[in-house]
Tab-separated table of N, CA and C in Angstrom:
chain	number	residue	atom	x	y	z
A	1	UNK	N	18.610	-2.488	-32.842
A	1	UNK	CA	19.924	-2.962	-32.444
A	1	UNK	C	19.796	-4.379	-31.877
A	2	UNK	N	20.699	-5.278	-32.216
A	2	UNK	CA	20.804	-6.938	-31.841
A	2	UNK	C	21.837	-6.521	-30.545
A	3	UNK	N	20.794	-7.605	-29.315
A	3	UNK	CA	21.578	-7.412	-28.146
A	3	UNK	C	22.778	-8.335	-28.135
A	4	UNK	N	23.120	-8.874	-28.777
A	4	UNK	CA	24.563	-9.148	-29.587
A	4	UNK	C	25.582	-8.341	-29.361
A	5	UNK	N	25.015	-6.983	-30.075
A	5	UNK	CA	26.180	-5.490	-30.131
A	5	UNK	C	26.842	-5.406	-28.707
A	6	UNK	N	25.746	-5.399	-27.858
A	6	UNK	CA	26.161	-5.200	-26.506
A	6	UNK	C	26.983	-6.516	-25.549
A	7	UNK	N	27.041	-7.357	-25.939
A	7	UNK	CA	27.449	-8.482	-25.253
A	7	UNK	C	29.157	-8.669	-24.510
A	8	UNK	N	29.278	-8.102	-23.427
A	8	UNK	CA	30.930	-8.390	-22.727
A	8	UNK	C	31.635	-9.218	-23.213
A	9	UNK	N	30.741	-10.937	-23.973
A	9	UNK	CA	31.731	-11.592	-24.569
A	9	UNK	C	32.660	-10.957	-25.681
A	10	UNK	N	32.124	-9.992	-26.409
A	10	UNK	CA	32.294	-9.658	-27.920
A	10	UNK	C	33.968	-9.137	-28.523
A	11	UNK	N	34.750	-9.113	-26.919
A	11	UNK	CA	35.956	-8.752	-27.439
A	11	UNK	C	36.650	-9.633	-26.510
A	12	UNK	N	36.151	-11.024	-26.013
A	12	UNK	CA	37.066	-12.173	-25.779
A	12	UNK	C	36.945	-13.196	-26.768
A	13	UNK	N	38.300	-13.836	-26.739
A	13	UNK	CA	38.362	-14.977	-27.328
A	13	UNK	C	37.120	-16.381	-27.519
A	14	UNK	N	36.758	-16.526	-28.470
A	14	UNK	CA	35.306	-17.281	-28.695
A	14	UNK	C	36.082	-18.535	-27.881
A	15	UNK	N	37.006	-19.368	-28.330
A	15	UNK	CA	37.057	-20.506	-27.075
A	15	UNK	C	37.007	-20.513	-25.910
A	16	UNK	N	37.052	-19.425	-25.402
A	16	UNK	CA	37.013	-19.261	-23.683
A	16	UNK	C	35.555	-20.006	-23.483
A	17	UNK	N	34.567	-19.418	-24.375
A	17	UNK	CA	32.794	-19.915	-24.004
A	17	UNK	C	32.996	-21.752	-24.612
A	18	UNK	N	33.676	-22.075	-24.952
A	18	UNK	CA	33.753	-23.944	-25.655
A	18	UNK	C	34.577	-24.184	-24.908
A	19	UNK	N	34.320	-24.998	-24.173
A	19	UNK	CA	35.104	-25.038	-22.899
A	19	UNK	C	35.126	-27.258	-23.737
A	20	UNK	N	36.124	-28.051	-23.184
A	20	UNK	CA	36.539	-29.291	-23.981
A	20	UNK	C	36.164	-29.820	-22.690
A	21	UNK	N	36.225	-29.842	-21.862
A	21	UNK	CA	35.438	-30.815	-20.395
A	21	UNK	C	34.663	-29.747	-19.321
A	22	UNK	N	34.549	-30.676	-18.102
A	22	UNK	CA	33.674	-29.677	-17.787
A	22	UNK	C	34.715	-29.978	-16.067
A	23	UNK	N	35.998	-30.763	-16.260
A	23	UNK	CA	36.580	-30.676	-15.079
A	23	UNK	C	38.064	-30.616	-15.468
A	24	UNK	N	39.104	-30.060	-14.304
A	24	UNK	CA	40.536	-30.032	-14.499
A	24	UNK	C	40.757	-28.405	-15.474
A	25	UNK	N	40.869	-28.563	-16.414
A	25	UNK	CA	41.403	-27.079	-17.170
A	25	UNK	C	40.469	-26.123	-17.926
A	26	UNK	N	39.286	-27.413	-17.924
A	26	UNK	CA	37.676	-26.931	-18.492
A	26	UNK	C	36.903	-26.345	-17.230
A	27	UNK	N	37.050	-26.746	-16.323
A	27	UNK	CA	36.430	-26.194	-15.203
A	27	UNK	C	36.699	-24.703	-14.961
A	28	UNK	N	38.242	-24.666	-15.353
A	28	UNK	CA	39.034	-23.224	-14.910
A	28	UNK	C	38.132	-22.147	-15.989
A	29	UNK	N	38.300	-23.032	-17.430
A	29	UNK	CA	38.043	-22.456	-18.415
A	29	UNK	C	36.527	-21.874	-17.824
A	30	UNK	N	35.175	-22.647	-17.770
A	30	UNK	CA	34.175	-22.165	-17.251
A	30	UNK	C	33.946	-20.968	-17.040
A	31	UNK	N	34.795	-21.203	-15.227
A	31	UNK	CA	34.354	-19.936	-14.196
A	31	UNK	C	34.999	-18.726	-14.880
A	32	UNK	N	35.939	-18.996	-15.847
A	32	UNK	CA	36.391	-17.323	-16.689
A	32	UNK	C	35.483	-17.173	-17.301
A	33	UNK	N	35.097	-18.070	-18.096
A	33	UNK	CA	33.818	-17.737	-19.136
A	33	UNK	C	32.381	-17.189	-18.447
A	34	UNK	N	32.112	-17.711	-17.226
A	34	UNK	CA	30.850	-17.289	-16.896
A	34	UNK	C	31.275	-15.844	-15.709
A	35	UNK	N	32.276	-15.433	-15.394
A	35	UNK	CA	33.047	-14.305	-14.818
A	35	UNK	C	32.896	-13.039	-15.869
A	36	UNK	N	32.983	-13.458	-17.159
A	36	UNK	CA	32.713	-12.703	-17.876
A	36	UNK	C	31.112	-12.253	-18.677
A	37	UNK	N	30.007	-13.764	-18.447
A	37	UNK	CA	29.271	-13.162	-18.187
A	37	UNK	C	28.301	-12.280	-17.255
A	38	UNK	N	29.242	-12.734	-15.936
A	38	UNK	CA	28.767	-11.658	-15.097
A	38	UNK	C	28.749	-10.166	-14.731
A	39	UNK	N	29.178	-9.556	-15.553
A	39	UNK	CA	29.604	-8.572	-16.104
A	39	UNK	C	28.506	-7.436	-17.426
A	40	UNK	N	28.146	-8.787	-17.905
A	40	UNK	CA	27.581	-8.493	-19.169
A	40	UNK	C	26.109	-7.827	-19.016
A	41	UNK	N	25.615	-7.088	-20.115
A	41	UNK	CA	24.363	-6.295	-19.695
A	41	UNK	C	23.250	-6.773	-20.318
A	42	UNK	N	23.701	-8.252	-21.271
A	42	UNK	CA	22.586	-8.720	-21.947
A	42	UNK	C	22.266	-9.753	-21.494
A	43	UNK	N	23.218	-10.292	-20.363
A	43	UNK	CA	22.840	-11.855	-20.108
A	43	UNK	C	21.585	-12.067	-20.344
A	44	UNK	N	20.655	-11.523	-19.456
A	44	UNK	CA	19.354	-12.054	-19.663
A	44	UNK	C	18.770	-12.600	-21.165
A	45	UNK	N	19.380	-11.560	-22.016
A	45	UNK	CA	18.949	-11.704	-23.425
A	45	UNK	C	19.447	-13.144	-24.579
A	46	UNK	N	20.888	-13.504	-23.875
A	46	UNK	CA	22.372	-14.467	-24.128
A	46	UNK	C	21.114	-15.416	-23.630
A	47	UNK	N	20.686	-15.658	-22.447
A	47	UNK	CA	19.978	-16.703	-21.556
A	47	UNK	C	19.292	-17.015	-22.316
A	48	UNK	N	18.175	-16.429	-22.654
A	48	UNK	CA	16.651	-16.820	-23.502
A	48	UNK	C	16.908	-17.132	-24.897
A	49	UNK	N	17.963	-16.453	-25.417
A	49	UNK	CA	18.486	-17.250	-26.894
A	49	UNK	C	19.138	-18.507	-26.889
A	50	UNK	N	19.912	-18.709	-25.910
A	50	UNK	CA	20.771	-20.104	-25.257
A	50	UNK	C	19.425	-20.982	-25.334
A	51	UNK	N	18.770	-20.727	-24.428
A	51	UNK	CA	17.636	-21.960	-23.750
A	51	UNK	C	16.174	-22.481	-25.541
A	52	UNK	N	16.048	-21.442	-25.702
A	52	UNK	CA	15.288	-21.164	-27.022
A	52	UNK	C	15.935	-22.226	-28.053
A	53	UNK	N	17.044	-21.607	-28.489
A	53	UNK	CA	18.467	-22.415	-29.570
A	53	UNK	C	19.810	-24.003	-29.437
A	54	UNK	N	18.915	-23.767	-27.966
A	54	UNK	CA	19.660	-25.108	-27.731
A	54	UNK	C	21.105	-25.321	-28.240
A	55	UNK	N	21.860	-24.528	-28.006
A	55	UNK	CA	23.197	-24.387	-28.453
A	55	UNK	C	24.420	-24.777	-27.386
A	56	UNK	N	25.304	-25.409	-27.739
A	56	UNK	CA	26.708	-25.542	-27.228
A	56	UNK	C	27.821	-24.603	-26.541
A	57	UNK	N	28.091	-24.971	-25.704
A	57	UNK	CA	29.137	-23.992	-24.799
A	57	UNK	C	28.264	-22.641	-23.878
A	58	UNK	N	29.856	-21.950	-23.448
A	58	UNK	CA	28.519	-21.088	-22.372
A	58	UNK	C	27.637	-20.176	-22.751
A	59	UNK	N	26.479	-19.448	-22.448
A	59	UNK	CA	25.851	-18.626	-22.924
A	59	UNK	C	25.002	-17.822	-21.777
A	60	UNK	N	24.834	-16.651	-21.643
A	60	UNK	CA	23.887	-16.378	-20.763
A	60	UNK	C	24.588	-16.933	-19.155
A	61	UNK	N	25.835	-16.913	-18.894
A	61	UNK	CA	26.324	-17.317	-17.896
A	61	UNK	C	25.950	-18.336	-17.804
A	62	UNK	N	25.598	-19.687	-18.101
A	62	UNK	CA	25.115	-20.663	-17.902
A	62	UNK	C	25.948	-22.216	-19.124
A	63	UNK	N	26.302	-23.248	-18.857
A	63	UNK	CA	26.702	-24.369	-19.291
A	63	UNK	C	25.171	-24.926	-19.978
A	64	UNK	N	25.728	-25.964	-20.972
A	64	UNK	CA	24.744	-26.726	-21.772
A	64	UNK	C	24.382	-28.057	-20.489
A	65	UNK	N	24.860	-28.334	-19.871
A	65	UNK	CA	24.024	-28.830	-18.297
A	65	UNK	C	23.089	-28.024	-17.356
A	66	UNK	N	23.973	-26.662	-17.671
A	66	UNK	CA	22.711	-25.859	-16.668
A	66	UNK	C	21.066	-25.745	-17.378
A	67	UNK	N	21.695	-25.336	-18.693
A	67	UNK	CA	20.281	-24.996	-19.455
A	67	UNK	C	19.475	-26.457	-19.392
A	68	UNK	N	20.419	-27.373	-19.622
A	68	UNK	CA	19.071	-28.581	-19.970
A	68	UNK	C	18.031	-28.587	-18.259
A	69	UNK	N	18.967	-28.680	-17.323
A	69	UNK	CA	17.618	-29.010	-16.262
A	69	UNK	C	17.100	-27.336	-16.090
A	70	UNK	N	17.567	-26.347	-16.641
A	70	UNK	CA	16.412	-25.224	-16.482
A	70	UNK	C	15.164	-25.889	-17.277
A	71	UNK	N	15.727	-26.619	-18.710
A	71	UNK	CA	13.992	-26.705	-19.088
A	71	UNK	C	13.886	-27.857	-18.922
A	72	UNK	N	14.271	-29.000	-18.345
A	72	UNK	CA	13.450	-30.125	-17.688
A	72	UNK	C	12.405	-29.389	-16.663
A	73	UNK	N	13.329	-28.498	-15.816
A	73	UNK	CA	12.496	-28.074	-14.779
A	73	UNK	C	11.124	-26.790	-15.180
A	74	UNK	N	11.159	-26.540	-16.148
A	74	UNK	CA	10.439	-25.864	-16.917
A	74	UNK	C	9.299	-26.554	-17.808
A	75	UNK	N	9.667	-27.811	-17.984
A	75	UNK	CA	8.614	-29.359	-18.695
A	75	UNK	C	8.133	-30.059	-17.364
A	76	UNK	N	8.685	-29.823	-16.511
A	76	UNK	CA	7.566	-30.671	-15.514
A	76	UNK	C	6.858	-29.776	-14.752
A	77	UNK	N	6.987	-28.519	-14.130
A	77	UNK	CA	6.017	-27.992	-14.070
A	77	UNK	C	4.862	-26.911	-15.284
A	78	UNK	N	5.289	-27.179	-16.126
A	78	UNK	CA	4.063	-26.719	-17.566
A	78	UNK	C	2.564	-27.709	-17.384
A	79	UNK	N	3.108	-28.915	-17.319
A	79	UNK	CA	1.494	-29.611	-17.112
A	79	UNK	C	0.643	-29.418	-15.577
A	80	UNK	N	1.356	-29.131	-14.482
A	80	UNK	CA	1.056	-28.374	-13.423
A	80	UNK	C	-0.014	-27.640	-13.658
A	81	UNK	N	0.520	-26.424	-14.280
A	81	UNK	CA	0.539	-25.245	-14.808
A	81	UNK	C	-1.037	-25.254	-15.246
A	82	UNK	N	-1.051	-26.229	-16.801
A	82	UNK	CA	-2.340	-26.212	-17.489
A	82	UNK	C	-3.237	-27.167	-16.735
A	83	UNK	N	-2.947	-27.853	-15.673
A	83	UNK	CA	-4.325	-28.658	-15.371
A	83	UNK	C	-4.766	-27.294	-14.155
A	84	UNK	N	-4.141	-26.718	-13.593
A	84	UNK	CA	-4.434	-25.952	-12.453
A	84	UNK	C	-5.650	-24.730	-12.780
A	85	UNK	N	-5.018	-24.248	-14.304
A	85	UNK	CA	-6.029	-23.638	-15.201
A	85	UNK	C	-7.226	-23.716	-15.450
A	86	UNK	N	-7.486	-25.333	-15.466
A	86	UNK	CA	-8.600	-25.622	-16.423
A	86	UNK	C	-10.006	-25.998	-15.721
């Protein structure tokens, strides 16, 4: 089974997650969109495909701003990581 099947988004409106700014009526738009992934039983799963796929609008409760500094912050400590190793 694709954790897809399970996803809270799956019987809202797909524009709610494409949100057109990210302030004024897009902002509103957001916090519904990520309200609804709070709810959801796959986020975790929405998250790691979001961050992986590099995709547009919300996913995994999270904005295409949130994900990018998750993996900036995920690229600067990786070389940390491997010199600490070695």
């Amino acid at each position: 089974m694709n954790w897809r099947d399970d996803a809270a988004c799956r019987g809202e409106d797909p524009e709610l997650f494409f949100p057109i700014s990210s302030s004024g009526l897009g902002s509103a738009q957001i916090d519904a969109a990520k309200a609804v992934c709070l709810r959801c039983s796959v986020r975790a799963q929405c998250l790691d495909w979001a961050l992986g796929s590099r995709v547009e609008g919300i996913w995994g409760g999270t904005t295409e701003r949130e994900r990018r500094a998750m993996l900036r912050r995920d690229a600067e400590h990786l070389p940390a990581t491997r010199e600490a190793a070695a």
